[in-house]
XYZ file of C-alpha atoms in Angstrom:
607
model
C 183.038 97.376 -21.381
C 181.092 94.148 -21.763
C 181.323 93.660 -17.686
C 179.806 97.023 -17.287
C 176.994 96.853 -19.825
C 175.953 93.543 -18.451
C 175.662 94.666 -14.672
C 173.520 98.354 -16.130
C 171.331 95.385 -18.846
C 170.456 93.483 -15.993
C 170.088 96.396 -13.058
C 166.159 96.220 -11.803
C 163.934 98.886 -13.780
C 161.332 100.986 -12.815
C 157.648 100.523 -13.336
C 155.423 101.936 -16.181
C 154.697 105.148 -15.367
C 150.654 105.145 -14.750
C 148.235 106.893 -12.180
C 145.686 104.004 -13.078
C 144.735 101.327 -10.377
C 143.846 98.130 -11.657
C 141.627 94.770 -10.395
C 143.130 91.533 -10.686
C 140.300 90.351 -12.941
C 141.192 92.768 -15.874
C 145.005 92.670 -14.832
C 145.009 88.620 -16.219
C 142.777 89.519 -18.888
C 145.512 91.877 -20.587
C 147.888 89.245 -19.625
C 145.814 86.524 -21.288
C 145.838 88.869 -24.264
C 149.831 89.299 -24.482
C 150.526 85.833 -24.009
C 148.089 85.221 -27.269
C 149.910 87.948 -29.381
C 153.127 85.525 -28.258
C 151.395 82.748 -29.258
C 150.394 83.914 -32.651
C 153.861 85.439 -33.515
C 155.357 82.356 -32.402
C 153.267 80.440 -34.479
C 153.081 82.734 -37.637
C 156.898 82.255 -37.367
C 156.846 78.552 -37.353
C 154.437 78.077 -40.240
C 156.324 81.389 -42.431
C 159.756 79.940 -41.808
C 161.787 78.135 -44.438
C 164.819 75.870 -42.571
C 163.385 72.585 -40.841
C 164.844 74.091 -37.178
C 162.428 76.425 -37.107
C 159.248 75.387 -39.148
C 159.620 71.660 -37.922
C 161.607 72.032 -34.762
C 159.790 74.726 -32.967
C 163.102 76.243 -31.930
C 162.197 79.991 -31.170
C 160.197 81.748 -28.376
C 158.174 85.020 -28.427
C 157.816 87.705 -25.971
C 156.516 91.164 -25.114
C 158.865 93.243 -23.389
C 157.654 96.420 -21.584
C 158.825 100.144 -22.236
C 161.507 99.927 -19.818
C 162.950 96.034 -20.674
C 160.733 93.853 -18.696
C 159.469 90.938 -19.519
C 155.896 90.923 -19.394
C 154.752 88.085 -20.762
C 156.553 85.125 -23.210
C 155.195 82.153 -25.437
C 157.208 79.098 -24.640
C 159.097 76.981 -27.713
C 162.351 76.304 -26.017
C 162.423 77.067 -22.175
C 165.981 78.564 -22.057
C 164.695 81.044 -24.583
C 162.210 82.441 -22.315
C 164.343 84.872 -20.327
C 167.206 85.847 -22.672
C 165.220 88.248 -24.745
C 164.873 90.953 -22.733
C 168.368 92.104 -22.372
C 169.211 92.449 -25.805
C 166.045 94.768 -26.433
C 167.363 96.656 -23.371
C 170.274 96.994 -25.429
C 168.053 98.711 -28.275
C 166.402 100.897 -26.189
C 169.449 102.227 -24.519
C 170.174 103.315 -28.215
C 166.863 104.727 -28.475
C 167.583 108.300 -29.711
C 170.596 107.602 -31.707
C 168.919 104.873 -33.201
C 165.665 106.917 -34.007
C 163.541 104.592 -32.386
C 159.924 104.510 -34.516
C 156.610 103.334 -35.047
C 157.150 101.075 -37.937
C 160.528 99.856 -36.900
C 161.818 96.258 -36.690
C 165.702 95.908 -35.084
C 167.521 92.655 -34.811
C 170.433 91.369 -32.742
C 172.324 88.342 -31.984
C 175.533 89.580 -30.644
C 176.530 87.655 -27.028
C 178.289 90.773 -25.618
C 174.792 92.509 -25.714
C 172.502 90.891 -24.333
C 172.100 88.092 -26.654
C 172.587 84.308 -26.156
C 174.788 82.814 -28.641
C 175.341 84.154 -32.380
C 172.958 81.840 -34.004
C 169.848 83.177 -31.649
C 168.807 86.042 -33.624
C 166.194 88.300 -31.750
C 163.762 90.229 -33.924
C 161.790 92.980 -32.264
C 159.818 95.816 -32.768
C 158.395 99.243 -30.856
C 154.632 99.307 -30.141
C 153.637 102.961 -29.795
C 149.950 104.297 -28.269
C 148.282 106.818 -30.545
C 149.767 109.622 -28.723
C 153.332 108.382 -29.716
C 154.765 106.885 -26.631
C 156.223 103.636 -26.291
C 154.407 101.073 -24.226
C 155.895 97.776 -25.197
C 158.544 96.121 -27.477
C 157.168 92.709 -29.178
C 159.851 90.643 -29.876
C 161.100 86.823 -31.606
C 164.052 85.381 -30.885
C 165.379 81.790 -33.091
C 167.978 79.764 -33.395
C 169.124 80.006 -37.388
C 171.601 77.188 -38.879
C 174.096 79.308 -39.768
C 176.148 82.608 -38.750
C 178.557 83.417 -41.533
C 181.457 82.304 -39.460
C 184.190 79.962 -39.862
C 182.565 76.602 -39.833
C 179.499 75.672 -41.142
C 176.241 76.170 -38.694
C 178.346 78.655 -36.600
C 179.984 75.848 -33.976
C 183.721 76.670 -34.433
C 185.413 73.429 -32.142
C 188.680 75.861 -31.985
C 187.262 79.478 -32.033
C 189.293 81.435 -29.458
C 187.227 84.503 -30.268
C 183.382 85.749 -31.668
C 184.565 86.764 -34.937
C 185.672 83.202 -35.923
C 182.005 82.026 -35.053
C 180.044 84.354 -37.654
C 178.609 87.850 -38.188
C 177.950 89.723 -34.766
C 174.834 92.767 -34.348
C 174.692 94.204 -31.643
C 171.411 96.216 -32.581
C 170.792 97.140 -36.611
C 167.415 98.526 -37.766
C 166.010 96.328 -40.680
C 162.959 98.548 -41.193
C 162.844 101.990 -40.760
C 159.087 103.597 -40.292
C 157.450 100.614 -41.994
C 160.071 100.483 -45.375
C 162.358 97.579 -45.298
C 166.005 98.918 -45.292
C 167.071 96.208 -48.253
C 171.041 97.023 -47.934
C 171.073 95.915 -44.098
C 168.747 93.009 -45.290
C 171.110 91.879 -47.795
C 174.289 92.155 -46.142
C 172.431 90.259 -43.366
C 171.426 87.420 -46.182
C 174.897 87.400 -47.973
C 176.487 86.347 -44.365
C 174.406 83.132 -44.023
C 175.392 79.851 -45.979
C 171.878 78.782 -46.042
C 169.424 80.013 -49.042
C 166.779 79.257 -46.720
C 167.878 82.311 -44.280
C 166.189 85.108 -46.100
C 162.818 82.671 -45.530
C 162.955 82.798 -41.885
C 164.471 86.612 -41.530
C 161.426 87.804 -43.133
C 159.453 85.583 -41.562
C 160.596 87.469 -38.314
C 160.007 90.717 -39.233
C 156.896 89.781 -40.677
C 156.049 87.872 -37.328
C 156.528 90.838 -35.174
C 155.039 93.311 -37.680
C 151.611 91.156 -37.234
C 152.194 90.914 -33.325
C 152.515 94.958 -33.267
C 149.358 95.415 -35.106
C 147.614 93.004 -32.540
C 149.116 94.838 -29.674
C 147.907 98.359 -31.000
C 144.470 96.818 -30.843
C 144.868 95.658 -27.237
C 146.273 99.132 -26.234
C 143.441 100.925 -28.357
C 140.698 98.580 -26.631
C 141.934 98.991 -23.004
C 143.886 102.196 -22.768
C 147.634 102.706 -22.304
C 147.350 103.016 -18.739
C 145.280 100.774 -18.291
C 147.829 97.887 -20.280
C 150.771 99.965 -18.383
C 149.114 99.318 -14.812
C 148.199 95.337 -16.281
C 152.150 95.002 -16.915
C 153.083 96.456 -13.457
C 150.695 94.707 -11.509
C 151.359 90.834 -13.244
C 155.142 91.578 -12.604
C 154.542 92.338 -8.892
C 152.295 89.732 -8.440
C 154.497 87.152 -9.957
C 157.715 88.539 -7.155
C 155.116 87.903 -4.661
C 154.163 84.420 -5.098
C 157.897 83.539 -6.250
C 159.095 84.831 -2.923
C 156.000 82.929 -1.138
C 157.565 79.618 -2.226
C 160.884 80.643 -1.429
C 159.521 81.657 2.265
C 158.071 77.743 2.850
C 161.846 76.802 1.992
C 164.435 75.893 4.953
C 166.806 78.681 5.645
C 170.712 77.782 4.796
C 172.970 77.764 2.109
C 172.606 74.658 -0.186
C 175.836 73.864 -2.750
C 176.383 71.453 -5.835
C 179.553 70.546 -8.073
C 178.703 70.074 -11.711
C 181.650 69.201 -14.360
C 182.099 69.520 -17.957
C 183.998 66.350 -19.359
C 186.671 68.399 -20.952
C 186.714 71.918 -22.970
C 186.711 70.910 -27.062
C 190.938 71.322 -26.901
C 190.868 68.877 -23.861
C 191.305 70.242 -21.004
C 189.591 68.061 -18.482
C 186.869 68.462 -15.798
C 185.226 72.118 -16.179
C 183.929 73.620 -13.204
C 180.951 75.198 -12.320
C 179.983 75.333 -8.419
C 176.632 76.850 -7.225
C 175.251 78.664 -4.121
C 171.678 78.745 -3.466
C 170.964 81.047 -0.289
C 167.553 80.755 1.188
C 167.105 83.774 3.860
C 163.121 84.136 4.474
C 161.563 84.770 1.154
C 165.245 86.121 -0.455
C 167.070 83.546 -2.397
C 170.809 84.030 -3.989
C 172.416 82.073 -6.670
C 175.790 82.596 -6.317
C 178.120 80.922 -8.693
C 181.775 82.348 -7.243
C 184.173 79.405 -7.445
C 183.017 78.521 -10.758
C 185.922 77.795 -13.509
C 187.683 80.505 -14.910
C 190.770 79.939 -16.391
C 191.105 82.266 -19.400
C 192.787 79.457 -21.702
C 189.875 77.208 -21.915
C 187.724 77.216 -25.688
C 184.708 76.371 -26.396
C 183.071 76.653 -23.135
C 181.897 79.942 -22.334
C 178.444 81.379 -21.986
C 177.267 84.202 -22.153
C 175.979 86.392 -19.339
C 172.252 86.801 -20.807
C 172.559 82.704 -21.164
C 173.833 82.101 -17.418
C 171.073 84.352 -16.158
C 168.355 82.450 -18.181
C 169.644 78.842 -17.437
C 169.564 79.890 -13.780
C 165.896 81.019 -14.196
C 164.583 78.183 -15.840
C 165.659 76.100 -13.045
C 163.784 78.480 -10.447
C 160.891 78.215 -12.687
C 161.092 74.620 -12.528
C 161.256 74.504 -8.544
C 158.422 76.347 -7.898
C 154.305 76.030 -8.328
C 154.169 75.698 -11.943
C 151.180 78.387 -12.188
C 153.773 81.472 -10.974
C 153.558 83.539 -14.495
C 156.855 83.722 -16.050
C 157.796 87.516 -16.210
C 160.192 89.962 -14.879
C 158.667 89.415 -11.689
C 160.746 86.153 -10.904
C 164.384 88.445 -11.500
C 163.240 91.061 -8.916
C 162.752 87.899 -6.361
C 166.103 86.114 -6.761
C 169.469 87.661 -6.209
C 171.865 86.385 -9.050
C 176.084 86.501 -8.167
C 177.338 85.533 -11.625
C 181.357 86.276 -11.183
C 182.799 88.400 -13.879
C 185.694 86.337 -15.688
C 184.107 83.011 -15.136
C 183.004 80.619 -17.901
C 179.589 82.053 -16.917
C 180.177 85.621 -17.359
C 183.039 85.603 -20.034
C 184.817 88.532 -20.625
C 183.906 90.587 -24.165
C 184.669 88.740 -27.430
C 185.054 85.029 -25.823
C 183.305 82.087 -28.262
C 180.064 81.171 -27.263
C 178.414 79.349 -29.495
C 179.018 76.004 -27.716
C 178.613 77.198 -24.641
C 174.964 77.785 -24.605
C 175.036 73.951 -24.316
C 178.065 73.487 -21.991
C 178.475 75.389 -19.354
C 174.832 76.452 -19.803
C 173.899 73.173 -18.741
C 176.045 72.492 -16.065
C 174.701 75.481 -14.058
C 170.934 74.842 -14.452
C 172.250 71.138 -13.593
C 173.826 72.164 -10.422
C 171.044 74.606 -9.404
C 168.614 71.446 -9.667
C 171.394 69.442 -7.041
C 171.655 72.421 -4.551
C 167.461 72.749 -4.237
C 166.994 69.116 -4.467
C 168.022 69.232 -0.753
C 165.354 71.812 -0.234
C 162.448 70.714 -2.569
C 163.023 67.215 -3.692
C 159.658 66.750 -5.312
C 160.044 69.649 -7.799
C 163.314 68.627 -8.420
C 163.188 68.155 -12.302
C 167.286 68.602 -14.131
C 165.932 71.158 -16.962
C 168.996 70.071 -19.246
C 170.037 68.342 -22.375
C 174.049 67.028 -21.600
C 174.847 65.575 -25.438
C 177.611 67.617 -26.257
C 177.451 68.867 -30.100
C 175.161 66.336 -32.177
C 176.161 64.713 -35.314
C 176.167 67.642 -37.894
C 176.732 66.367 -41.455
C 177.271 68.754 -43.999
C 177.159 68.565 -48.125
C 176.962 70.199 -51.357
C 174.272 70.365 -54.002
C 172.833 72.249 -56.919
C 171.327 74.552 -54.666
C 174.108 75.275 -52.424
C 175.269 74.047 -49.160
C 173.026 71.827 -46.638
C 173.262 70.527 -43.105
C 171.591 67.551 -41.628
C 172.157 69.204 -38.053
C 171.496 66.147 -36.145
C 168.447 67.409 -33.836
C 166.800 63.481 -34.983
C 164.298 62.478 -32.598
C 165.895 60.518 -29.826
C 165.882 59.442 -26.353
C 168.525 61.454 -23.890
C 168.928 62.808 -20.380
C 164.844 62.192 -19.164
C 165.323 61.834 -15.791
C 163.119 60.178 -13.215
C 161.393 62.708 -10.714
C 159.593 62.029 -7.602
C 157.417 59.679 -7.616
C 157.726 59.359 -11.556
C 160.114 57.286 -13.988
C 161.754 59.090 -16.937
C 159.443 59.358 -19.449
C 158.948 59.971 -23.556
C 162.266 60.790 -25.898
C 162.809 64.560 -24.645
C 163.793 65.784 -21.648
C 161.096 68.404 -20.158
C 164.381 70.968 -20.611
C 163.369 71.313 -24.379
C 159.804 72.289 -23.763
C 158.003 72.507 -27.079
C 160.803 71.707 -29.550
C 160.203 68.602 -31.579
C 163.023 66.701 -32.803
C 163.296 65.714 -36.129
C 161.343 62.804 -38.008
C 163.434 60.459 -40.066
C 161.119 60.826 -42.812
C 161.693 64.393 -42.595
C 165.186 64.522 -42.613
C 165.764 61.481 -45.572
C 163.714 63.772 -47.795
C 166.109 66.536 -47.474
C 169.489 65.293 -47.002
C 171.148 62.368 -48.819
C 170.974 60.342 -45.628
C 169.098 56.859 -44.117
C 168.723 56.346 -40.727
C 169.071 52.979 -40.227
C 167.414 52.525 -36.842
C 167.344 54.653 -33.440
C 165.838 52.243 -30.346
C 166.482 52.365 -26.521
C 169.666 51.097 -25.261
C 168.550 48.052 -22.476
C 170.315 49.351 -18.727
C 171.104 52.801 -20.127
C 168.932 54.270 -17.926
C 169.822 55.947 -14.350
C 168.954 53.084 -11.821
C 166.953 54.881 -8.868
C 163.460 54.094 -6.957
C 161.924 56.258 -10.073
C 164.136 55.126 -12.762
C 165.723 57.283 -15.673
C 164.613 56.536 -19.128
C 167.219 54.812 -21.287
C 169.284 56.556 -23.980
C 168.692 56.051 -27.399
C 171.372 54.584 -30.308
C 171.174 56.787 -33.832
C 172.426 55.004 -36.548
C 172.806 57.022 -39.604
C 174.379 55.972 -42.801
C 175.505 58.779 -45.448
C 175.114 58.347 -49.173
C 177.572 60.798 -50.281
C 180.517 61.526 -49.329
C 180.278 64.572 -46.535
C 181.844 66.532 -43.478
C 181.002 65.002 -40.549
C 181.342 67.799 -36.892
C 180.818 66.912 -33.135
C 181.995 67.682 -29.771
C 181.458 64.486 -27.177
C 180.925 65.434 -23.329
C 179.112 63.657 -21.116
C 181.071 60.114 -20.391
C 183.311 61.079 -17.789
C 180.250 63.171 -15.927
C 176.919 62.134 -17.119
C 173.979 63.593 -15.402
C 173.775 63.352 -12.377
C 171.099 61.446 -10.074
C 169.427 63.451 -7.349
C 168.352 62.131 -3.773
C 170.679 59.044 -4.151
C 169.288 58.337 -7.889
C 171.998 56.345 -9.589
C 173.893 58.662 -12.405
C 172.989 58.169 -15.984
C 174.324 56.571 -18.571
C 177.804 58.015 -20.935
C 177.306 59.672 -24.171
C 179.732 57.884 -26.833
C 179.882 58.083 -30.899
C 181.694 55.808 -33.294
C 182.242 56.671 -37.119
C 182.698 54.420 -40.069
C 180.853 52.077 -38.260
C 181.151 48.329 -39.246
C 184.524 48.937 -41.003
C 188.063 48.035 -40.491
C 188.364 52.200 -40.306
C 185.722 52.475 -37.368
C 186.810 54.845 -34.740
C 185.493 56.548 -31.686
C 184.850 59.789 -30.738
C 186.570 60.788 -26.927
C 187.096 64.688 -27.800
C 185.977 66.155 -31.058
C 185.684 65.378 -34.830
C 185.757 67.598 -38.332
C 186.010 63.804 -40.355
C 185.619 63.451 -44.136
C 183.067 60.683 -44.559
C 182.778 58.219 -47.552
C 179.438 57.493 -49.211
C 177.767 54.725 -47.501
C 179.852 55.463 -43.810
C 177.792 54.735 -40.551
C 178.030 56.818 -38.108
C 176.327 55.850 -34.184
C 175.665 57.820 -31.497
C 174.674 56.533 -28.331
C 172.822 59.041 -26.309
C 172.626 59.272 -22.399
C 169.884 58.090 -20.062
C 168.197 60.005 -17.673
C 169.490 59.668 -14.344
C 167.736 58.141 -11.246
C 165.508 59.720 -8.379
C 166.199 58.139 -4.310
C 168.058 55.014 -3.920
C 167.749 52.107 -6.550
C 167.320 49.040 -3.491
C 163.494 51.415 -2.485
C 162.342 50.492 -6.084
C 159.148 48.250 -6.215
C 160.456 44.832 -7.170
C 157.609 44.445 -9.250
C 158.333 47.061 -11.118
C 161.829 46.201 -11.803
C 160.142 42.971 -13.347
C 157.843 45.204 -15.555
C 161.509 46.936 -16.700
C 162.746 43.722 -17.340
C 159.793 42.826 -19.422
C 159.473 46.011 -21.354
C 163.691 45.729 -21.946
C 164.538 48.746 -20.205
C 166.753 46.700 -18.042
C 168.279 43.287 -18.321
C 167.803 40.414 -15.828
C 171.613 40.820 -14.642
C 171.046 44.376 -14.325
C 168.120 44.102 -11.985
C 170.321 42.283 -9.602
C 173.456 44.541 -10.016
C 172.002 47.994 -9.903
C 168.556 47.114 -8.147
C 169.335 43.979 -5.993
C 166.150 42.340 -7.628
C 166.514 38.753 -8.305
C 164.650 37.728 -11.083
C 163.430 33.998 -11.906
C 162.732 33.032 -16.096
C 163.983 34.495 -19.055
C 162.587 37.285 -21.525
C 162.447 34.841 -24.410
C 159.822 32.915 -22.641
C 158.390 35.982 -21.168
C 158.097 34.563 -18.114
C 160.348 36.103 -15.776
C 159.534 36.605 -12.060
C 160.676 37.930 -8.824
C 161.955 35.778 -6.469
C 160.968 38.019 -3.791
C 163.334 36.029 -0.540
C 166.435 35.851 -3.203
C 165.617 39.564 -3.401
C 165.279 40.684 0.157
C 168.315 38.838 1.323
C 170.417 40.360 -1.468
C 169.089 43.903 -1.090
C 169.928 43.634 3.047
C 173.187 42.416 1.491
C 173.655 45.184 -0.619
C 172.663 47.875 2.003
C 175.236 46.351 4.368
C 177.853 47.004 2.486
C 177.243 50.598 1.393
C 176.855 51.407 4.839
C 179.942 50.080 5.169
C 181.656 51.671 2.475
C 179.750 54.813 3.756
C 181.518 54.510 7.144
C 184.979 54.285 5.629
């Protein structure tokens, strides 16, 4: 069932039915206007919300979806967000007439085997009707919520073999019918969600898309139906156009990458996932046959509406940055997305891990394949820590979770002609990571420091930024959850980049009890433990021995990298110390050890 609704969710649709014929001038005007309904429902959502992931995290996306499921136009929180949305409102409308479909009505969903992404990314939406009742476009707001009724707290079930343990699955339920909220479906929504803070940000999503209908009745009132119906049709086939333009300047061939997962959260090592990109004329195909798919593995399996979006942000990333992001970009890429795999699980596999890893892995590996094709838009749009730090207590008001999204520095990689930069990678668009000040206020913890980790940064001739070290200390005692990836196979460097640095997390810190995390962890924690997690660099761009000497000297200075480290990774020889602050290159040192150096990988090439 789930293989079959996935291939008829994702088929191509039809455009809006219209005899209008539209300019390009007033076709981007009704676009501009969709994108600012987005806007405002994304941001009426972030100010309405109650839970810190939403109204201080930015964690949730908005988007107008057209009468027959395309995406016509998005507001951008989290990238990966952007193109999930639209299959699980195809999902709705399929049920259109048994659902009684309405003007009025708000639906949600969050369930992975239709259309969603993973159970804690609920998608709100509602119908927007034209006077004459017929249904034009479908507003909708997707965001991730801290908890899904299931198992564990925050829905992240290390073990889960199966969606049920992971929390409360919809595939489509109607939470207001004709304007009236439908308070049983409400409540039984509520009473499956540890957090008192839910109810906040579920009617802060129906309230978000209720305002975002009204605005949308005023475009269509102000411009026409047909006239917003021809807008749609025309953006979307101008945005295929110009995708498939860039893909036509691209060298014909078939381009491949290898991307592994450290281990599944039961241990079983090196998780596959192996990408095709075919470039024939202005077609491209991302084919991912020959990724994993052994049926025994948990914890690592995304979902189909995931894989597809992961893949897409990638594209979107590889191409001139002005291309709207609609529909249009799925009608000019050809996705093979095998069923069985870890990327296209069959129906009732876990998933909520897996929208980090394998999610990851494939927009990883679609950044290697085109970064033979076009190096200088080759930007990794991933995150690779594994499962943060969640720490969970009790108080008077129920349960809480510090969830671990702290501000930090991991996995910004260098690009062309550009070092890693900032404490987020560009994968996490919009999303802010959480202040310390923030988080001390609600949870009884201190974090003690978090500062760049000197030579954790890929080594390349644009160097990765350096990962950061969290130390947190807990004043109560508290369950402590994570799942560590990312030592064995960091992220990897592209165009000879050196990789980055390994993920690794130690608890009870500066005890005789202190212990590290390889796999995964569901620990008991005393009041007053430490726990530290080092985060990964970003990983390099082009060979480390083409970096400007002198600005391997400015690294040294600014304690990115150390002295020996220069010399090691970037065959810089460097004169002085850092306590004086007086450190220079000693530029014949450094061009007899780089020929040195070059020598011998040429060497080691050859063998």
């Amino acid at each position: 069932m789930s293989f079959e609704l996935n291939k008829r969710l994702a088929a191509k649709r039809e455009p809006l039915a219209t005899s209008t014929t539209i300019d390009p001038v007033t076709a981007s005007i009704i676009r501009g206007a969709l994108e600012t309904v987005c806007f405002e429902a994304a941001t009426h959502l972030g100010r309405a919300a109650s839970s810190p992931i939403i109204n201080q995290s930015n964690e949730r996306n908005a988007s107008v979806i057209d009468a027959h499921g395309r995406l016509a136009s998005g507001s951008i929180g989290t990238p990966h967000l952007t193109f999930v949305s639209q299959l699980a409102v195809r999902y709705g409308l399929e049920k259109f007439d048994e659902y009684d479909w309405g003007p009025g009505d708000v639906f949600v969903g969050n369930d992975p085997d239709f259309g969603g992404g993973h159970l804690p990314d609920y998608n709100v939406y509602a119908p927007v009707f034209d006077d004459n009742g017929e249904l034009i476009l479908v507003q909708a707001l997707q965001a991730h919520q801290g908890d899904t009724g299931g198992k564990d707290p925050g829905g992240f079930t290390l073990e889960a073999t199966d969606i049920f343990t992971e929390g409360l699955a919809i595939p489509c339920v109607k939470l207001v019918h004709r304007g009236e909220k439908r308070r049983d479906i409400i409540k039984l929504i509520e009473r499956n969600n540890r957090f008192s803070s839910f109810a906040g940000d579920l009617a802060a999503m129906i309230s978000g898309v209720q305002l975002s209908v009204r605005l949308l009745e005023e475009v269509i009132r102000k411009w026409g139906a047909d006239v917003v119906k021809a807008a749609v049709n025309y953006n979307i086939d101008h945005t295929e156009k110009c995708f498939r333009d860039e893909v036509a300047k691209w060298p014909d061939g078939k381009y491949e990458a290898d991307v592994f997962i450290d281990h599944d959260t039961q241990g079983t090592k090196d998780v596959k996932v192996h990408v095709a990109c075919i470039i024939e004329g202005n077609q491209l195909t991302v084919d991912l046959t020959g990724t994993d798919d052994r049926q025994e593995l948990v914890g690592v399996w995304n979902t189909f509406a995931n894989s597809r979006s992961y893949i897409m942000t990638q594209l979107a990333a590889a191409v001139d940055p002005s291309i709207v992001k609609n529909e249009g970009m799925f009608h000019a890429v050809e996705m093979v997305i095998p069923e069985g795999t870890i990327a296209h699980p069959p129906i009732n596999k876990p998933a909520a891990l897996g929208s980090f890893h394998p999610a990851c892995e494939i927009t990883e590996a679609v950044c290697l394949a085109l970064s033979a094709v076009v190096p200088e838009r080759s930007a990794p749009q991933v995150y690779k820590i594994g499962m943060p730090n969640a720490v969970i207590g009790f108080d008077q008001y129920g349960m809480w979770m510090d969830q671990g999204v702290d501000a930090r520095s991991m996995d910004v990689s260098a690009v062309q002609g550009i070092d890693g930069w900032g404490s987020c990678p560009a994968a996490l668009g919009n999303l802010l990571l959480s202040e310390a000040e923030d988080a001390e206020s609600r949870f009884p913890i201190i974090n003690i420091s978090r500062e760049m980790t000197m030579d954790a940064g890929g080594a390349g001739q644009w160097r990765g930024q350096p990962g950061s070290l969290n130390v947190k200390k807990v004043l109560e005692p508290t369950m402590a959850m994570a799942w560590m990836v990312s030592a064995d196979h960091p992220m990897r460097g592209v165009c000879g980049g050196d990789d980055a640095s390994a993920y690794s997390n130690h608890f009870e810190v500066g005890t005789p009890n202190e212990y590290k995390i390889d796999l995964t962890v569901k620990a008991q924690l005393p009041a007053g433990a430490v726990i530290a997690y080092q985060h990964g660099g970003g990983a390099g761009f082009g060979s480390a021995l083409l970096r400007d000497p002198e600005a391997v000297k400015e690294d040294a200075l600014d304690e990115y990298i150390s002295i020996a480290g220069a010399r090691e990774r970037y065959g810089v020889v460097l004169t002085g110390s850092l306590d004086e602050y007086d450190i220079e290159v000693d530029v014949a040192a450094t061009e007899a050890l780089r020929q040195e150096m070059k020598a011998a990988r040429a060497a080691q090439g050859a063998n």
